[in-house]
Amino acid sequence: MWNRVEEVLGDVRRPSRYVGGEVNSIDPGQVDADVRFALAYPDLYEVGTSHLGLSILYAVINAHPHASAERVYMPDLDMEQQMRERALPLFTLESRTPLGDFDFLGITLQYELTYTNIINMLDLAGIPAWADDRGADDPLVIGGGPNALNVEPVAPFFDLVVLGDGEEVVLDLLELYRDPRTGGDRKTFLERSSDIEGVYVPSGYTLDPEDPQAPPRPLEGFPERVRRRIVPHLDDVPVPTRPVLPFAEAVHDRAVVEVFRGCTRGCRFCMPGMIYRPVRERSPERVHGCVHEILANTGYEEISLVSLSSSDYSAIESVTTALAESLGRQHTSMSLPSLRVDRFSVDLANRVRAVRNTGITLAPEAGTQRLRDVINKGVTDEDFGDAVRAAFSAGCDQLKLYFMLGLPTEREEDILGIAEMVERARRIYVEVGVGRRPLKLNLSVACFIPKPHTPFQWEPQLSIEAFRDRISTLRHALPRRGVRLSYHDPDSSRLEGIFARGDRRLAPMIVEAHRRGARLDGWTEHFDPGVWEEAEKACSVDAAGYLGSRDLASPLPWDHLDSGVSREFLLEERARALAEVRTPDCRMGSCSACGVCDPTLGNEVVNPDV
Amino acid sequence: MSEAVTRVRCEVRIHGRLRWISHLEFLRAFTRALRRADIPVAYSQGYNPHARLSFATARSVGMASDAEYVDVFLGQECTGSAVKNQLNRVFPAGIAVSDCRRVSVDGPALAARINASRYHVTVEGVARHCLCGAVDAVLDAPRLHVTRHRNNKPDRSLDIRPGIFSAAVIRGESEQLAVLVDLALGGEHGVRVEEFLGILRSHLPETEAANGVFLPRRIALYHRGDDRDVSPWCI
Ligand code: SF4
């Protein structure tokens, strides 16, 4: 196997993506463990190596005395072609072991448009795509990640799926697998694993042919609903301070430390904001220690403090101030992604930046106060004005703004409101008088996709034609010069929307699209809507049904996957949205009874005075 | 930590699976290794300070090497052996410093002086007499034309014979056949080892040309002068 791989490498672009051997990756001599995991990211190496979730699992499993984990990514098209021509099975980077030889194959579910990559990787590995077709010699294929909470369109490809935080579940699964009473037999193992909190076994549930929109029904012995696993204290779980340092430049070429998990701002369109509740902050001491460890172990020039909204970390000021000083001496910079739209956040970003401040990215999401109240994005016109003023005053001359079109209740004035905000930013730029060069303003617009487990899960998604109409309304309202408008490809948003609120009946379409050549659909240069159209027809998929509005009284295909947030809360939030009433962040005091917390679990904020 | 007080020259080996990393990837890996090893590297002044390093030359992807040279400017006095030991503790298997010595801080850049490179090419699937015949034929040819593809420019035909200084068939360890070849590096007559091997292959009988496997490894970089050769340590 080793030499067969060597022979291919001279014929492919960027071969370093397939050789492993990176700093902090495990040594091939180390993998001789009882239980072997392959961890797959179903996209190219440069995307996959930046992913924090898999990096955590890699550390957790490799720290176990009887288990080892290796990595595998989606090969690029040229590599795939070579592998198919030479009948070379997909292998892990560390020991070049074919995926079929592993006990477990873990695949992360990050994004709907990676679904054909999953089929492709299984196919390249010679593992049957359908879980039902796998036998005793095949690995157990596990899914996890944000889309586990609506895994139905790909559920038939997985033997089991982990809902929620994975670092404890994976150890539970390991124990169960090593237990001679359960580990030996696939069926027994799957049955017993459904007793572990957070584990969903798709084969234990069947669709009712009379009512295919309803969630699949449990067979005997499987629970009615599967509850998401939640780690109560972030300080109790390991931090990957020895992350693999990729050779090929990764999309996020920097060290990351997670400062908190979950977010309770309550943006009504946001799935992560609903399915990762409550907020669990890491202690500042721990953050501080981890930053230094990770830099010492990698040599990265930049550290990113990540979370769903890093300026909301209650110890952010003290942590960044303390870090900025020591990092400056080491020629290391700090970044805070996902900034809130207000002056505090922008000032903070300016202060921590050790290198030159050139550009800033803000996401007001909607063009008017009214619509921002509907989506509960707590950004006022004043916040926006203050934020851009602060950025420009600090010398920033590039601004990137993110908006969505097609949000519930959107009217023409909301679209025009986006143009007004752009105009306002330009006026402020002139006023502040940085004025040497003209402001570079990038406006990025996406189509709103109703996501499961959010208050907008019942809402319709815009058709491609309607999206184009609204884009053209916006374009006409924008100044002719000085603004670059870009928008997501509406065809891919449509497909993402179908899967987001999809059910099991979509699985054959994914296999069919893959058969017709679809892969790497998340990359504009590879995405081919024509192939999907054919697959849709071949499988008689009712796309309009998936994209339309859903009946409030009927069950939804993901109702058996319990995020912890109650249906009542989502309905209540939906009603408040339509009434244009905001709901405050529960971290600030009053609980809005979403259903997640219980006496042992709640928001954990390290600095409650902020 | 910014003013350079001394310079160390590292001789680096790249082998095994890591021969597949590109020159750019090696550069980044080296920079980060210096940071992990806590070497007091001097930084350039200005808006975006960067570590002051200089590389002798690029290496093509897939080629193993015993002779990559990297100069590191230091902000503090340090011995070559200390730098070597510290770096070797943090490099992944497949990259190692084989030697490291102090050189004059304001001496010439290696890239400006190195103009020749020596390769050890192991050969499989070719009979010894065929290989010798091909090497002789290459050396006897007055001119050897190759075609170079250039980005956004028409292809160019080039005579590489002046850039082939010497070539000889040897029997290496475990009786393996190998070719030792010295080629011009950079400049007007610079020859890539792949180009030399392409020409060599074209002088082999058809079946041997098809089956032959050539695995080049760079074993030395040096300055080829009019009267004598100068090793990187003496530049
Ligand atoms: S239960 Fe209350 S406090 Fe807990 S996350 Fe939900 S709204 Fe916030």
mmCIF file of N, CA, C and O in Angstrom, chain A residues 148-149 161-164 193-202 205 218 222-229 453 558-564:
data_model
loop_
_atom_site.group_PDB
_atom_site.id
_atom_site.type_symbol
_atom_site.label_atom_id
_atom_site.label_comp_id
_atom_site.label_asym_id
_atom_site.label_seq_id
_atom_site.Cartn_x
_atom_site.Cartn_y
_atom_site.Cartn_z
ATOM 1 N N ALA A 148 -26.053 16.767 12.209
ATOM 2 C CA ALA A 148 -26.573 15.545 12.807
ATOM 3 C C ALA A 148 -28.010 15.779 13.277
ATOM 4 O O ALA A 148 -28.826 14.863 13.298
ATOM 5 N N LEU A 149 -28.336 17.013 13.635
ATOM 6 C CA LEU A 149 -29.673 17.315 14.144
ATOM 7 C C LEU A 149 -30.730 17.288 13.043
ATOM 8 O O LEU A 149 -31.910 17.358 13.316
ATOM 9 N N VAL A 161 -25.325 7.917 14.587
ATOM 10 C CA VAL A 161 -25.115 9.356 14.471
ATOM 11 C C VAL A 161 -25.055 9.937 15.875
ATOM 12 O O VAL A 161 -25.861 9.569 16.732
ATOM 13 N N VAL A 162 -24.063 10.802 16.117
ATOM 14 C CA VAL A 162 -23.917 11.422 17.423
ATOM 15 C C VAL A 162 -24.523 12.823 17.378
ATOM 16 O O VAL A 162 -24.121 13.657 16.571
ATOM 17 N N LEU A 163 -25.486 13.079 18.249
ATOM 18 C CA LEU A 163 -26.103 14.394 18.313
ATOM 19 C C LEU A 163 -25.422 15.213 19.410
ATOM 20 O O LEU A 163 -25.341 14.774 20.555
ATOM 21 N N GLY A 164 -24.941 16.386 19.065
ATOM 22 C CA GLY A 164 -24.379 17.279 20.077
ATOM 23 C C GLY A 164 -22.894 17.072 20.285
ATOM 24 O O GLY A 164 -22.177 16.600 19.406
ATOM 25 N N SER A 193 -25.907 0.680 21.726
ATOM 26 C CA SER A 193 -25.373 2.038 21.673
ATOM 27 C C SER A 193 -26.497 3.072 21.713
ATOM 28 O O SER A 193 -26.277 4.209 22.114
ATOM 29 N N SER A 194 -27.709 2.654 21.349
ATOM 30 C CA SER A 194 -28.800 3.633 21.407
ATOM 31 C C SER A 194 -29.169 3.975 22.849
ATOM 32 O O SER A 194 -29.941 4.891 23.097
ATOM 33 N N ASP A 195 -28.611 3.241 23.822
ATOM 34 C CA ASP A 195 -28.810 3.613 25.227
ATOM 35 C C ASP A 195 -27.912 4.776 25.644
ATOM 36 O O ASP A 195 -28.117 5.392 26.686
ATOM 37 N N ILE A 196 -26.889 5.038 24.858
ATOM 38 C CA ILE A 196 -25.984 6.136 25.210
ATOM 39 C C ILE A 196 -26.649 7.453 24.843
ATOM 40 O O ILE A 196 -27.159 7.600 23.736
ATOM 41 N N GLU A 197 -26.636 8.385 25.783
ATOM 42 C CA GLU A 197 -27.278 9.665 25.486
ATOM 43 C C GLU A 197 -26.561 10.350 24.328
ATOM 44 O O GLU A 197 -25.331 10.484 24.337
ATOM 45 N N GLY A 198 -27.316 10.759 23.315
ATOM 46 C CA GLY A 198 -26.736 11.438 22.164
ATOM 47 C C GLY A 198 -26.500 10.535 20.972
ATOM 48 O O GLY A 198 -26.047 11.009 19.937
ATOM 49 N N VAL A 199 -26.803 9.228 21.114
ATOM 50 C CA VAL A 199 -26.562 8.334 19.981
ATOM 51 C C VAL A 199 -27.875 7.963 19.294
ATOM 52 O O VAL A 199 -28.813 7.485 19.920
ATOM 53 N N TYR A 200 -27.916 8.205 18.025
ATOM 54 C CA TYR A 200 -29.085 7.906 17.189
ATOM 55 C C TYR A 200 -28.698 6.790 16.216
ATOM 56 O O TYR A 200 -27.682 6.889 15.536
ATOM 57 N N VAL A 201 -29.480 5.734 16.195
ATOM 58 C CA VAL A 201 -29.213 4.609 15.295
ATOM 59 C C VAL A 201 -30.289 4.610 14.207
ATOM 60 O O VAL A 201 -31.407 4.148 14.435
ATOM 61 N N PRO A 202 -29.976 5.157 13.035
ATOM 62 C CA PRO A 202 -31.020 5.314 12.012
ATOM 63 C C PRO A 202 -31.748 4.025 11.653
ATOM 64 O O PRO A 202 -32.944 4.042 11.379
ATOM 65 N N TYR A 205 -35.195 2.971 13.150
ATOM 66 C CA TYR A 205 -36.383 3.799 12.887
ATOM 67 C C TYR A 205 -36.830 3.597 11.450
ATOM 68 O O TYR A 205 -35.996 3.489 10.550
ATOM 69 N N PRO A 218 -39.745 4.672 15.833
ATOM 70 C CA PRO A 218 -38.770 3.739 16.413
ATOM 71 C C PRO A 218 -39.255 2.293 16.374
ATOM 72 O O PRO A 218 -40.441 2.033 16.570
ATOM 73 N N PHE A 222 -35.918 1.025 20.743
ATOM 74 C CA PHE A 222 -35.278 2.307 20.470
ATOM 75 C C PHE A 222 -36.136 3.447 21.014
ATOM 76 O O PHE A 222 -37.369 3.364 20.979
ATOM 77 N N PRO A 223 -35.490 4.486 21.540
ATOM 78 C CA PRO A 223 -36.280 5.560 22.164
ATOM 79 C C PRO A 223 -37.081 6.364 21.142
ATOM 80 O O PRO A 223 -36.702 6.479 19.984
ATOM 81 N N GLU A 224 -38.169 6.912 21.611
ATOM 82 C CA GLU A 224 -39.046 7.753 20.795
ATOM 83 C C GLU A 224 -38.267 8.951 20.227
ATOM 84 O O GLU A 224 -38.357 9.256 19.053
ATOM 85 N N ARG A 225 -37.533 9.608 21.119
ATOM 86 C CA ARG A 225 -36.748 10.777 20.694
ATOM 87 C C ARG A 225 -35.320 10.603 21.207
ATOM 88 O O ARG A 225 -35.106 10.074 22.297
ATOM 89 N N VAL A 226 -34.351 11.083 20.432
ATOM 90 C CA VAL A 226 -32.951 11.006 20.857
ATOM 91 C C VAL A 226 -32.506 12.384 21.289
ATOM 92 O O VAL A 226 -32.627 13.355 20.546
ATOM 93 N N ARG A 227 -31.996 12.451 22.509
ATOM 94 C CA ARG A 227 -31.639 13.735 23.082
ATOM 95 C C ARG A 227 -30.187 14.077 22.739
ATOM 96 O O ARG A 227 -29.307 13.212 22.794
ATOM 97 N N ARG A 228 -29.957 15.322 22.398
ATOM 98 C CA ARG A 228 -28.606 15.800 22.115
ATOM 99 C C ARG A 228 -27.733 15.693 23.360
ATOM 100 O O ARG A 228 -28.174 15.979 24.474
ATOM 101 N N ARG A 229 -26.467 15.318 23.181
ATOM 102 C CA ARG A 229 -25.527 15.242 24.295
ATOM 103 C C ARG A 229 -24.930 16.629 24.538
ATOM 104 O O ARG A 229 -24.541 17.318 23.590
ATOM 105 N N HIS A 453 -35.038 23.165 13.602
ATOM 106 C CA HIS A 453 -34.768 23.493 15.004
ATOM 107 C C HIS A 453 -34.671 24.994 15.247
ATOM 108 O O HIS A 453 -34.095 25.422 16.247
ATOM 109 N N TRP A 558 -37.687 15.933 11.469
ATOM 110 C CA TRP A 558 -36.584 15.873 12.442
ATOM 111 C C TRP A 558 -37.092 15.940 13.886
ATOM 112 O O TRP A 558 -36.322 16.147 14.807
ATOM 113 N N ASP A 559 -38.380 15.771 14.066
ATOM 114 C CA ASP A 559 -38.940 15.917 15.411
ATOM 115 C C ASP A 559 -38.407 14.881 16.406
ATOM 116 O O ASP A 559 -38.446 15.103 17.612
ATOM 117 N N HIS A 560 -37.926 13.750 15.907
ATOM 118 C CA HIS A 560 -37.403 12.725 16.834
ATOM 119 C C HIS A 560 -35.978 13.041 17.270
ATOM 120 O O HIS A 560 -35.434 12.374 18.130
ATOM 121 N N LEU A 561 -35.360 14.052 16.676
ATOM 122 C CA LEU A 561 -34.000 14.441 17.058
ATOM 123 C C LEU A 561 -34.121 15.682 17.934
ATOM 124 O O LEU A 561 -34.473 16.762 17.460
ATOM 125 N N ASP A 562 -33.863 15.484 19.213
ATOM 126 C CA ASP A 562 -34.225 16.477 20.222
ATOM 127 C C ASP A 562 -33.022 17.342 20.579
ATOM 128 O O ASP A 562 -32.096 16.892 21.236
ATOM 129 N N SER A 563 -33.069 18.613 20.164
ATOM 130 C CA SER A 563 -31.949 19.512 20.452
ATOM 131 C C SER A 563 -32.001 19.997 21.892
ATOM 132 O O SER A 563 -31.059 20.605 22.392
ATOM 133 N N GLY A 564 -33.135 19.767 22.559
ATOM 134 C CA GLY A 564 -33.315 20.283 23.910
ATOM 135 C C GLY A 564 -34.185 21.522 23.915
ATOM 136 O O GLY A 564 -34.832 21.843 24.909
#
